[in-house]
Amino acid sequence: MESRQAPAMTRRHMLSGAFRAACGAGLVAALLAVPARRRAEAVALRPPGAIDDAEFLSACVRCGLCVRDCPYNTLKLAEAADGQPVGTPFFNARTVPCEMCEDIPCVVACPTGALDKSLTDIKAAKMGVAVLVGQETCLNFLGLRCDVCYRVCPLIDQAITLERHHNERTGKHAVFIPTVHTDKCTGCGKCEKACVLEEAAIKVLPPALAVGVLGAHYRLGWEEKEKAGKSLIDGIIDLPDRMPEGPAPERLPGGGFKEFKP
Amino acid sequence: MSPVREPRHAPVREKRRPGLDRLRRDGWLAAHKWLILRRLVQAGFLAVFLTGPLWGVWITKGTFASSMTLDVLPLTDPMMALQSLLAGHVMETSGLVGAAIVLAAYALVGGRSFCGWACPVNVITDFAAWVRTRFGLKDAYPMDRRLRLLILGGVLAGSAATGTIVWEAVNPVTMLHRALVTGTLFGGGAALSITIAVLLFDLGVASRGWCGHLCPVGAFYALVGAKGVVRVSAVNRDACDNCMDCFAVCPERQVITPALRGAKNGIGPLILSGDCSNCGRCVDVCAKDVFIFTTRFHDGAGASVRGPAKKVLQGEKML
């Protein structure tokens, strides 16, 4: 009886060992599959009223209530590949932009305050800032009158204006440059959605990425002057003239210096 | 099957099926009563979230993380609220009220009822345990069940340290529920990967590994429900014939021992451990009707146990 049972146990051991190993390997593979799929794609924007990104993950419980109450299916919950932590709400402007509902149902639905209820005027939202990144492809930059981003902007002539500049290529025409005003732009993404190019020339970026930040120590002379009501410095400061050593270069009759290569 | 192999293998297979005696005596339905009820409740918890997206009849919006039922009842995962608080964020009133309601409900009902009756991962790990029992797989890498308390501590400390709701980065409970509710389980997301990982972990690495040893959500609810009202009692423990069927099906077998075998040490028949998920499988499988559902205030002694069953038990004992 014992001799008959022993080989059976061995086979059982071997099979269960192989099964265990397969499970272990599969487990590792399943876990690695999550980060492996992570890839940088389109910019994932937060819903209106989203608190500062650093604090957002202390508040958002990833319940999806904002997504459910979005009437335009703009909002989605992130998957690993979407560039935001899994389960957090985001939208992709090129896919479905924010329609800027006046009652902001997504913010109303948020049970945690990850979307700040003090946002009651959708025009004050800061989901991102549109940036005209494709300055070599934008049709308006090329001198055509596409104007689509400007036309679709819910805050036309405030968030996007058309600024007239000289067309250097033709020498006699004008170009109308769509110009985003960061203080007005809500980042709804209508412009990015509507851009007629194959890849949008105007893109909404998170505010922190889109707008440069001046160093905290920077002071703008003209602003300081206005604040003080007068120039902050009395008279003119005479800085020392720094001249190249050796004999002074020869001046040319048309201006500039001989043998000077900038 | 060949007639030669049949008799040799049949008894072995029988031995590996806990609850067979009960099944033979009372039929399949009776031997699976609480299991079926539990699956129905679990499905129900899912259904209230799904009627909206599927048929436009909105009962509950959101997920287990936080939800809104019929536009009046907010519910929030209390462990999530605690992490958020530790991360330095105070939730909106509706979120906090929701967390308080859930906390109160599970503290009252007791034990890890969430794990047994609501959590979708339970279905996965129960399946893994069923496969293990069916094929007689030995426990591969035994772990300490207190590990989950350690992980819970780490999660709470981690939330405070990082200022984020840390556990949500990996939580299979909310990930699976979210994927089921939003219909994205097979969309190539993290939820499927994590669910498969949990299944394989329980199948091949550790018996009852995830829910029974690692999951901090369960550990949290075990603490919350430690003094809950609904309890299983081994009221009829004198009738126990040590068939071990209850131990074989119990996801937290350590909770049974004191209640079932504690008579000589003066320990009552109530299963008082917060680890018990009130799943009722022990009640289902026991052919001696040892276990009943009761309350913490009444260990069931003197409660009516079905007459005929009692007779059968005593008859068998005399034999």
Coordinates of C-alpha atoms in Angstrom, one line a residue:
Chain A
M1 CA 0.0 0.0 0.0
E2 CA 2.8 2.4 1.0
S3 CA 4.9 1.6 -2.0
R4 CA 2.0 2.2 -4.3
Q5 CA 1.2 5.6 -2.7
A6 CA 4.7 7.0 -2.8
P7 CA 5.0 7.5 -6.6
A8 CA 1.5 8.9 -6.7
M9 CA 2.6 11.5 -4.1
T10 CA 5.7 12.3 -6.2
R11 CA 3.7 12.9 -9.3
R12 CA 1.3 15.0 -7.2
H13 CA 4.2 17.0 -5.8
M14 CA 5.7 17.6 -9.2
L15 CA 2.5 18.7 -10.7
S16 CA 1.7 21.0 -7.8
G17 CA 5.2 22.4 -7.9
A18 CA 4.9 23.1 -11.6
F19 CA 1.5 24.7 -11.0
R20 CA 2.9 26.8 -8.2
A21 CA 5.8 28.0 -10.4
A22 CA 3.4 28.8 -13.2
C23 CA 1.2 30.8 -10.8
G24 CA 4.2 32.7 -9.4
A25 CA 5.5 33.5 -12.9
G26 CA 2.1 34.6 -14.0
L27 CA 1.7 36.7 -10.9
V28 CA 4.9 38.6 -11.7
A29 CA 3.9 39.0 -15.3
A30 CA 0.5 40.3 -14.4
L31 CA 2.0 42.9 -12.0
L32 CA 4.7 44.0 -14.5
A33 CA 2.1 44.4 -17.2
V34 CA 0.7 47.4 -15.3
P35 CA 3.8 49.7 -15.5
A36 CA 4.9 48.2 -18.8
R37 CA 1.9 49.7 -20.5
R38 CA 2.5 53.1 -19.2
R39 CA 3.3 55.5 -22.1
A40 CA 3.3 59.2 -22.7
E41 CA 0.4 60.1 -24.8
A42 CA -1.9 63.1 -25.1
V43 CA -2.0 65.4 -22.1
A44 CA -4.5 64.3 -19.5
L45 CA -6.3 67.3 -18.1
R46 CA -8.1 67.5 -14.8
P47 CA -11.8 68.4 -14.5
P48 CA -12.7 72.0 -13.7
G49 CA -12.1 73.0 -10.1
A50 CA -9.5 70.3 -9.5
I51 CA -7.3 71.4 -6.6
D52 CA -3.5 71.7 -6.9
D53 CA -2.0 68.5 -8.4
A54 CA 0.1 67.9 -5.3
E55 CA -3.0 67.9 -3.1
F56 CA -5.3 66.2 -5.6
L57 CA -4.2 62.7 -4.7
S58 CA -4.8 63.4 -1.0
A59 CA -8.4 64.2 -1.8
C60 CA -9.6 62.2 -4.8
V61 CA -10.9 58.7 -3.9
R62 CA -11.3 57.8 -7.6
C63 CA -15.0 57.1 -7.2
G64 CA -16.0 58.4 -10.6
L65 CA -19.0 60.4 -9.5
C66 CA -17.7 63.4 -11.5
V67 CA -17.4 61.2 -14.6
R68 CA -21.0 59.9 -14.1
D69 CA -22.4 63.4 -13.9
C70 CA -20.5 64.8 -16.9
P71 CA -23.3 65.2 -19.5
Y72 CA -20.9 65.2 -22.5
N73 CA -18.8 62.1 -21.6
T74 CA -15.8 64.4 -21.5
L75 CA -14.4 63.0 -18.3
K76 CA -12.9 59.5 -18.0
L77 CA -11.2 57.5 -15.3
A78 CA -7.6 57.0 -16.0
E79 CA -6.1 53.7 -16.9
A80 CA -2.4 53.0 -16.4
A81 CA -1.6 54.2 -20.0
D82 CA -3.4 57.5 -19.7
G83 CA -0.7 59.4 -17.9
Q84 CA -2.6 60.0 -14.7
P85 CA -2.8 57.8 -11.6
V86 CA -5.2 54.9 -12.2
G87 CA -8.8 55.7 -11.5
T88 CA -8.4 59.4 -11.3
P89 CA -10.6 61.6 -13.5
F90 CA -9.2 63.3 -16.6
F91 CA -10.1 64.4 -20.0
N92 CA -8.3 64.6 -23.3
A93 CA -9.1 67.8 -25.1
R94 CA -8.5 66.5 -28.6
T95 CA -10.9 63.6 -27.9
V96 CA -13.8 65.3 -26.1
P97 CA -13.2 68.8 -24.8
C98 CA -15.0 70.3 -21.8
E99 CA -18.3 72.0 -22.7
M100 CA -18.1 74.4 -19.7
C101 CA -21.5 73.7 -18.3
E102 CA -22.7 76.6 -16.3
D103 CA -23.9 74.5 -13.3
I104 CA -20.5 72.5 -13.4
P105 CA -22.2 69.2 -12.5
C106 CA -18.8 67.4 -12.1
V107 CA -17.8 69.7 -9.3
V108 CA -21.2 69.5 -7.6
A109 CA -20.9 65.7 -7.6
C110 CA -17.5 65.5 -6.0
P111 CA -17.9 64.1 -2.5
T112 CA -14.3 64.8 -1.3
G113 CA -13.4 68.3 -2.4
A114 CA -10.8 67.1 -4.9
L115 CA -12.9 69.3 -7.2
D116 CA -13.3 72.6 -5.3
K117 CA -16.9 73.6 -4.8
S118 CA -15.8 77.3 -4.5
L119 CA -15.7 77.2 -8.2
T120 CA -19.1 78.4 -9.2
D121 CA -18.3 80.4 -12.3
I122 CA -17.0 78.0 -15.0
K123 CA -15.2 80.9 -16.7
A124 CA -12.9 81.1 -13.7
A125 CA -11.9 77.4 -14.2
K126 CA -8.2 76.6 -14.8
M127 CA -8.2 73.1 -16.3
G128 CA -5.2 74.1 -18.3
V129 CA -3.9 76.7 -20.7
A130 CA -3.9 76.5 -24.5
V131 CA -0.6 76.9 -26.1
L132 CA 0.0 77.3 -29.8
V133 CA 2.8 74.8 -30.0
G134 CA 2.8 74.2 -33.7
Q135 CA 4.1 77.6 -34.9
E136 CA 5.5 76.0 -38.1
T137 CA 2.3 74.2 -39.0
C138 CA -0.5 76.5 -37.8
L139 CA -2.3 77.8 -40.9
N140 CA -2.6 81.3 -39.5
F141 CA 1.1 81.4 -38.9
L142 CA 1.5 80.4 -42.5
G143 CA -0.5 83.4 -43.5
L144 CA -3.8 81.7 -44.1
R145 CA -7.1 82.7 -42.4
C146 CA -8.0 79.5 -40.7
D147 CA -9.1 81.1 -37.4
V148 CA -10.9 78.0 -36.3
C149 CA -9.4 77.9 -32.8
Y150 CA -10.3 81.6 -32.3
R151 CA -13.9 81.1 -33.6
V152 CA -14.7 78.1 -31.4
C153 CA -13.3 79.6 -28.2
P154 CA -16.1 80.0 -25.7
L155 CA -14.3 83.2 -24.6
I156 CA -13.7 84.5 -28.0
D157 CA -11.7 87.8 -28.1
Q158 CA -10.8 87.3 -24.4
A159 CA -9.0 84.0 -24.1
I160 CA -7.9 83.9 -27.7
T161 CA -7.4 87.0 -29.8
L162 CA -6.1 87.4 -33.3
E163 CA -3.0 89.6 -33.3
R164 CA -2.0 91.2 -36.6
H165 CA 1.6 91.0 -37.6
H166 CA 3.6 91.6 -40.8
N167 CA 3.9 88.7 -43.1
E168 CA 7.7 88.4 -43.5
R169 CA 7.4 85.8 -46.2
T170 CA 5.3 87.8 -48.7
G171 CA 6.5 91.2 -47.5
K172 CA 3.1 92.7 -48.2
H173 CA 0.4 90.7 -46.4
A174 CA -0.6 90.3 -42.8
V175 CA -0.7 87.2 -40.6
F176 CA -3.3 86.9 -37.9
I177 CA -1.7 85.1 -35.0
P178 CA -4.1 83.3 -32.6
T179 CA -2.8 84.5 -29.2
V180 CA -3.9 82.9 -25.9
H181 CA -4.3 85.0 -22.9
T182 CA -3.5 82.9 -19.9
D183 CA -5.5 84.9 -17.4
K184 CA -8.7 84.2 -19.4
C185 CA -8.1 80.7 -20.9
T186 CA -10.0 78.0 -18.9
G187 CA -8.3 75.2 -20.7
C188 CA -11.6 73.7 -21.9
G189 CA -9.8 72.4 -25.0
K190 CA -12.4 73.5 -27.7
C191 CA -9.5 75.0 -29.7
E192 CA -7.5 71.9 -29.5
K193 CA -10.4 69.8 -30.5
A194 CA -11.3 72.0 -33.4
C195 CA -7.8 72.5 -34.8
V196 CA -8.0 71.4 -38.5
L197 CA -4.5 70.0 -38.6
E198 CA -3.8 66.3 -38.4
E199 CA -2.1 66.9 -35.1
A200 CA -3.4 69.9 -33.3
A201 CA -1.1 73.0 -33.5
I202 CA -2.8 74.4 -30.4
K203 CA -2.7 72.2 -27.3
V204 CA -4.0 72.6 -23.8
L205 CA -1.4 71.9 -21.3
P206 CA -1.6 71.8 -17.5
P207 CA -1.1 75.4 -16.2
A208 CA 2.1 74.5 -14.5
L209 CA 3.6 73.3 -17.8
A210 CA 2.0 75.9 -20.0
V211 CA 2.9 79.1 -18.2
G212 CA 6.5 79.9 -17.3
V213 CA 7.2 80.9 -13.7
L214 CA 9.3 83.9 -13.0
G215 CA 11.9 83.5 -10.3
A216 CA 10.5 84.7 -7.0
H217 CA 13.3 87.2 -6.7
Y218 CA 12.5 88.8 -10.1
R219 CA 11.3 92.5 -10.0
L220 CA 10.2 94.2 -13.2
G221 CA 11.6 97.7 -13.2
W222 CA 8.7 99.3 -14.9
E223 CA 6.2 97.8 -12.5
E224 CA 8.3 98.7 -9.5
K225 CA 8.6 102.2 -10.8
E226 CA 4.8 102.5 -11.2
K227 CA 4.3 101.2 -7.7
A228 CA 6.8 103.6 -6.2
G229 CA 5.5 106.5 -8.3
K230 CA 9.0 107.4 -9.3
S231 CA 12.2 105.8 -10.5
L232 CA 13.8 103.6 -7.8
I233 CA 17.2 104.9 -8.7
D234 CA 18.2 108.5 -8.7
G235 CA 19.9 109.7 -11.9
I236 CA 21.7 107.4 -14.3
I237 CA 24.0 104.7 -13.1
D238 CA 27.2 104.8 -15.1
L239 CA 28.4 101.3 -15.6
P240 CA 32.1 100.8 -16.6
D241 CA 32.6 100.3 -20.4
R242 CA 34.1 97.0 -21.1
M243 CA 36.2 97.3 -24.2
P244 CA 38.3 94.5 -25.9
E245 CA 41.9 94.6 -25.1
G246 CA 44.4 95.7 -27.8
P247 CA 44.0 98.4 -30.4
A248 CA 40.5 99.7 -31.1
P249 CA 38.8 98.0 -34.1
E250 CA 38.5 100.0 -37.2
R251 CA 35.0 101.5 -37.8
L252 CA 33.4 100.9 -41.2
P253 CA 31.7 103.8 -43.0
G254 CA 28.3 101.9 -43.1
G255 CA 28.4 101.3 -39.3
G256 CA 29.8 98.3 -37.4
F257 CA 33.4 97.2 -37.1
K258 CA 35.8 95.7 -39.5
E259 CA 36.5 92.0 -39.0
F260 CA 33.9 91.7 -36.2
K261 CA 32.1 88.4 -36.2
P262 CA 29.2 88.3 -33.8
Chain B
M1 CA -13.7 6.3 -16.5
S2 CA -12.6 2.7 -16.5
P3 CA -14.3 0.4 -14.0
V4 CA -10.9 -0.4 -12.4
R5 CA -10.0 3.1 -11.5
E6 CA -13.4 4.1 -10.2
P7 CA -13.3 2.5 -6.8
R8 CA -9.7 3.6 -6.1
H9 CA -10.2 7.2 -6.8
A10 CA -13.8 7.8 -5.7
P11 CA -13.1 7.9 -1.9
V12 CA -10.1 10.2 -2.4
R13 CA -12.2 12.6 -4.3
E14 CA -15.0 12.5 -1.8
K15 CA -12.6 13.3 1.0
R16 CA -11.6 16.5 -0.8
R17 CA -15.1 17.8 -1.0
P18 CA -16.1 19.5 2.2
G19 CA -19.8 19.7 2.8
L20 CA -20.6 16.4 1.0
D21 CA -22.3 14.9 4.1
R22 CA -24.5 17.9 4.4
L23 CA -25.2 17.9 0.7
R24 CA -26.2 14.3 0.8
R25 CA -28.5 14.8 3.8
D26 CA -30.2 18.1 2.9
G27 CA -29.5 18.6 -0.8
W28 CA -27.4 21.1 -2.8
L29 CA -29.5 24.1 -2.0
A30 CA -29.4 23.7 1.7
A31 CA -25.7 23.0 1.6
H32 CA -25.1 26.2 -0.2
K33 CA -27.7 28.4 1.3
W34 CA -25.5 31.1 2.7
L35 CA -23.1 30.9 -0.2
I36 CA -25.9 31.6 -2.6
L37 CA -27.3 34.4 -0.5
R38 CA -23.9 35.9 -0.3
R39 CA -23.3 35.8 -4.0
L40 CA -26.7 37.3 -4.5
V41 CA -25.9 40.2 -2.2
Q42 CA -22.5 40.7 -3.9
A43 CA -24.2 40.7 -7.2
G44 CA -26.8 43.1 -5.8
F45 CA -24.1 45.5 -4.7
L46 CA -22.9 45.5 -8.2
A47 CA -26.3 45.7 -9.8
V48 CA -27.3 48.9 -8.1
F49 CA -24.3 50.5 -9.7
L50 CA -24.9 48.9 -13.1
T51 CA -28.6 49.6 -13.7
G52 CA -27.7 53.2 -14.5
P53 CA -25.1 52.7 -17.1
L54 CA -26.9 49.7 -18.6
W55 CA -30.5 50.8 -18.6
G56 CA -30.6 54.4 -17.5
V57 CA -32.2 53.6 -14.2
W58 CA -29.8 55.3 -11.7
I59 CA -29.8 53.7 -8.3
T60 CA -26.3 54.2 -7.2
K61 CA -23.6 56.3 -8.8
G62 CA -19.9 56.1 -8.2
T63 CA -18.0 53.1 -6.9
F64 CA -17.3 51.5 -3.5
A65 CA -14.7 54.3 -3.0
S66 CA -17.6 56.8 -2.7
S67 CA -21.1 56.6 -4.0
M68 CA -24.4 58.4 -4.0
T69 CA -27.6 56.4 -3.8
L70 CA -30.9 57.8 -5.2
D71 CA -29.3 61.3 -4.9
V72 CA -29.7 61.2 -1.1
L73 CA -27.5 58.6 0.5
P74 CA -23.8 59.3 0.4
L75 CA -21.5 56.4 1.2
T76 CA -17.7 56.6 1.4
D77 CA -15.1 53.9 2.1
P78 CA -14.0 54.9 5.6
M79 CA -10.5 53.6 5.2
M80 CA -10.2 55.9 2.2
A81 CA -11.5 58.8 4.3
L82 CA -9.0 58.0 7.0
Q83 CA -6.1 57.9 4.5
S84 CA -7.3 61.2 3.1
L85 CA -7.4 62.7 6.5
L86 CA -3.9 61.5 7.3
A87 CA -2.7 62.8 4.0
G88 CA -3.8 66.3 5.2
H89 CA -7.1 66.7 3.4
V90 CA -10.5 67.1 5.1
M91 CA -13.2 65.8 2.8
E92 CA -16.5 67.6 2.0
T93 CA -19.3 67.0 4.4
S94 CA -21.1 64.5 2.1
G95 CA -17.9 62.4 1.9
L96 CA -17.4 62.5 5.6
V97 CA -21.0 61.7 6.4
G98 CA -20.8 58.8 3.9
A99 CA -17.7 57.4 5.6
A100 CA -19.4 57.7 9.0
I101 CA -22.5 55.8 7.8
V102 CA -20.4 53.0 6.3
L103 CA -18.2 52.9 9.4
A104 CA -21.3 52.7 11.7
A105 CA -23.0 50.0 9.6
Y106 CA -20.0 47.7 9.5
A107 CA -19.2 48.3 13.2
L108 CA -22.8 47.4 14.0
V109 CA -23.1 44.4 11.7
G110 CA -19.7 43.3 12.6
G111 CA -16.7 41.3 11.6
R112 CA -15.4 41.5 8.0
S113 CA -19.0 41.5 6.6
F114 CA -17.8 43.8 3.9
C115 CA -15.3 41.2 2.8
G116 CA -17.8 38.3 2.8
W117 CA -20.9 40.1 1.5
A118 CA -19.8 43.1 -0.6
C119 CA -16.2 42.9 -1.8
P120 CA -15.9 41.7 -5.5
V121 CA -12.4 40.3 -4.8
N122 CA -13.9 37.8 -2.4
V123 CA -15.4 36.0 -5.4
I124 CA -12.0 35.7 -7.0
T125 CA -10.2 34.5 -3.8
D126 CA -13.1 32.1 -2.9
F127 CA -12.7 30.6 -6.4
A128 CA -9.0 30.2 -5.8
A129 CA -9.7 28.5 -2.5
W130 CA -12.3 26.2 -4.1
V131 CA -9.8 25.2 -6.7
R132 CA -7.1 24.5 -4.1
T133 CA -9.5 22.4 -2.1
R134 CA -10.8 20.6 -5.1
F135 CA -7.3 19.6 -6.2
G136 CA -5.9 19.1 -2.8
L137 CA -3.1 21.7 -3.2
K138 CA -1.0 22.0 0.0
D139 CA -0.3 25.4 1.4
A140 CA 2.9 26.6 -0.4
Y141 CA 4.2 29.5 1.6
P142 CA 2.5 29.9 4.9
M143 CA 2.4 33.5 6.0
D144 CA 1.4 35.2 9.2
R145 CA -2.1 36.5 9.2
R146 CA -1.0 39.6 11.1
L147 CA 0.9 40.7 8.0
R148 CA -2.2 42.6 6.9
L149 CA -2.2 44.6 10.1
L150 CA 1.4 45.6 9.3
I151 CA 0.4 46.5 5.8
L152 CA -2.5 48.6 7.1
G153 CA -0.1 50.4 9.4
G154 CA 2.2 51.0 6.5
V155 CA -0.6 52.3 4.4
L156 CA -1.8 54.7 7.0
A157 CA 1.8 55.9 7.7
G158 CA 2.5 56.1 4.0
S159 CA -0.6 58.2 3.4
A160 CA 0.6 60.7 6.1
A161 CA 4.2 60.6 4.7
T162 CA 3.4 61.1 1.1
G163 CA 0.2 63.3 1.4
T164 CA -1.7 60.9 -0.9
I165 CA -4.3 58.2 -0.5
V166 CA -1.5 55.6 -0.9
W167 CA -3.5 52.4 -1.0
E168 CA -5.5 53.5 -4.1
A169 CA -2.4 53.0 -6.2
V170 CA -2.7 49.2 -5.9
N171 CA -6.1 48.5 -4.2
P172 CA -7.6 45.5 -6.0
V173 CA -10.9 46.0 -4.3
T174 CA -11.7 49.4 -5.7
M175 CA -9.9 48.7 -8.9
L176 CA -12.0 45.6 -9.7
H177 CA -15.2 47.2 -8.6
R178 CA -14.5 50.3 -10.6
A179 CA -13.7 48.2 -13.7
L180 CA -16.9 46.2 -13.3
V181 CA -19.0 49.3 -12.7
T182 CA -17.5 51.2 -15.6
G183 CA -17.3 48.2 -17.9
T184 CA -13.6 48.6 -18.5
L185 CA -12.4 45.3 -17.0
F186 CA -11.3 43.9 -20.3
G187 CA -10.1 47.3 -21.6
G188 CA -6.5 46.4 -21.0
G189 CA -6.3 48.3 -17.8
A190 CA -4.6 47.7 -14.5
A191 CA -7.8 46.2 -12.9
L192 CA -7.6 42.9 -14.9
S193 CA -3.8 42.6 -14.2
I194 CA -4.2 43.1 -10.5
T195 CA -7.2 40.7 -10.4
I196 CA -5.3 38.0 -12.2
A197 CA -2.3 38.6 -9.9
V198 CA -4.6 38.1 -6.8
L199 CA -6.0 35.0 -8.3
L200 CA -2.7 33.5 -9.1
F201 CA -1.3 34.5 -5.7
D202 CA -4.1 32.7 -3.9
L203 CA -3.9 29.7 -6.3
G204 CA -0.2 29.1 -6.4
V205 CA 1.6 31.1 -3.8
A206 CA -0.4 31.2 -0.6
S207 CA -3.7 29.6 0.4
R208 CA -6.2 32.4 1.2
G209 CA -3.2 34.6 0.6
W210 CA -4.7 37.9 -0.3
C211 CA -7.8 38.3 1.7
G212 CA -6.6 36.2 4.6
H213 CA -3.1 37.6 5.0
L214 CA -2.4 40.8 3.1
C215 CA -5.4 42.9 2.3
P216 CA -5.3 46.0 4.6
V217 CA -9.0 46.8 3.7
G218 CA -10.0 43.5 5.4
A219 CA -7.7 44.2 8.3
F220 CA -9.4 47.6 8.7
Y221 CA -12.9 46.1 8.7
A222 CA -11.8 43.4 11.2
L223 CA -10.8 46.2 13.6
V224 CA -14.0 48.2 12.9
G225 CA -16.3 45.2 13.3
A226 CA -14.5 43.6 16.2
K227 CA -17.5 44.3 18.4
G228 CA -20.2 43.8 15.8
V229 CA -23.5 42.2 16.5
V230 CA -24.0 39.5 13.9
R231 CA -21.9 36.5 14.9
V232 CA -21.7 32.8 14.1
S233 CA -22.0 30.5 17.0
A234 CA -20.8 26.9 17.3
V235 CA -23.9 26.4 19.5
N236 CA -24.1 22.7 18.8
R237 CA -20.4 22.0 19.2
D238 CA -21.0 18.9 21.3
A239 CA -22.2 17.2 18.1
C240 CA -19.0 17.9 16.2
D241 CA -17.4 14.8 14.8
N242 CA -14.2 16.4 13.8
C243 CA -14.8 16.0 10.1
M244 CA -12.9 19.2 9.5
D245 CA -15.2 20.4 6.8
C246 CA -15.7 23.8 8.4
F247 CA -12.0 24.3 8.7
A248 CA -11.6 23.3 5.0
V249 CA -14.1 26.0 3.8
C250 CA -13.4 28.7 6.3
P251 CA -11.3 31.6 4.9
E252 CA -10.2 32.4 8.5
R253 CA -10.0 29.0 10.0
Q254 CA -8.2 30.3 13.1
V255 CA -11.4 31.9 14.3
I256 CA -13.3 28.6 14.5
T257 CA -11.0 26.8 17.0
P258 CA -11.7 28.6 20.2
A259 CA -15.5 28.5 19.6
L260 CA -15.7 24.9 18.4
R261 CA -13.1 23.4 20.8
G262 CA -13.1 25.8 23.7
A263 CA -15.7 24.0 25.8
K264 CA -13.1 22.4 28.0
N265 CA -11.4 25.8 28.6
G266 CA -14.7 27.5 29.4
I267 CA -14.8 29.5 26.2
G268 CA -18.3 30.1 24.8
P269 CA -19.4 28.9 21.4
L270 CA -19.6 32.4 19.8
I271 CA -17.0 33.2 17.2
L272 CA -15.9 36.5 18.4
S273 CA -12.9 37.2 16.3
G274 CA -13.2 40.3 14.0
D275 CA -11.4 38.3 11.3
C276 CA -14.6 36.2 10.7
S277 CA -16.2 37.6 7.6
N278 CA -19.7 36.2 8.5
C279 CA -19.6 34.2 5.3
G280 CA -21.6 31.4 6.8
R281 CA -19.9 28.6 4.8
C282 CA -19.3 26.7 8.1
V283 CA -23.1 26.8 8.6
D284 CA -23.5 25.5 5.1
V285 CA -21.2 22.6 5.1
C286 CA -21.7 21.2 8.6
A287 CA -23.6 18.0 8.6
K288 CA -24.0 18.1 12.3
D289 CA -25.7 21.5 12.4
V290 CA -23.0 22.8 14.8
F291 CA -23.1 26.4 13.5
I292 CA -25.8 29.0 13.4
F293 CA -26.0 32.7 12.8
T294 CA -26.9 34.6 15.9
T295 CA -26.0 37.8 17.7
R296 CA -23.1 38.6 20.0
F297 CA -25.6 38.8 22.9
H298 CA -27.0 35.4 22.5
D299 CA -24.7 32.4 21.8
G300 CA -27.6 30.4 20.5
A301 CA -27.8 28.0 23.4
G302 CA -31.4 27.1 23.8
A303 CA -32.2 28.5 20.4
S304 CA -34.2 26.1 18.3
V305 CA -32.1 23.7 16.3
R306 CA -34.1 21.7 13.8
G307 CA -35.6 18.8 15.6
P308 CA -35.1 16.0 13.1
A309 CA -31.5 17.0 12.5
K310 CA -30.8 16.7 16.2
K311 CA -32.2 13.3 16.3
V312 CA -30.0 12.2 13.5
L313 CA -27.0 13.6 15.3
Q314 CA -27.7 11.8 18.5
G315 CA -28.5 8.6 16.6
E316 CA -25.1 8.7 15.0
K317 CA -23.4 9.5 18.2
M318 CA -24.8 6.4 19.8
L319 CA -23.4 4.4 16.9

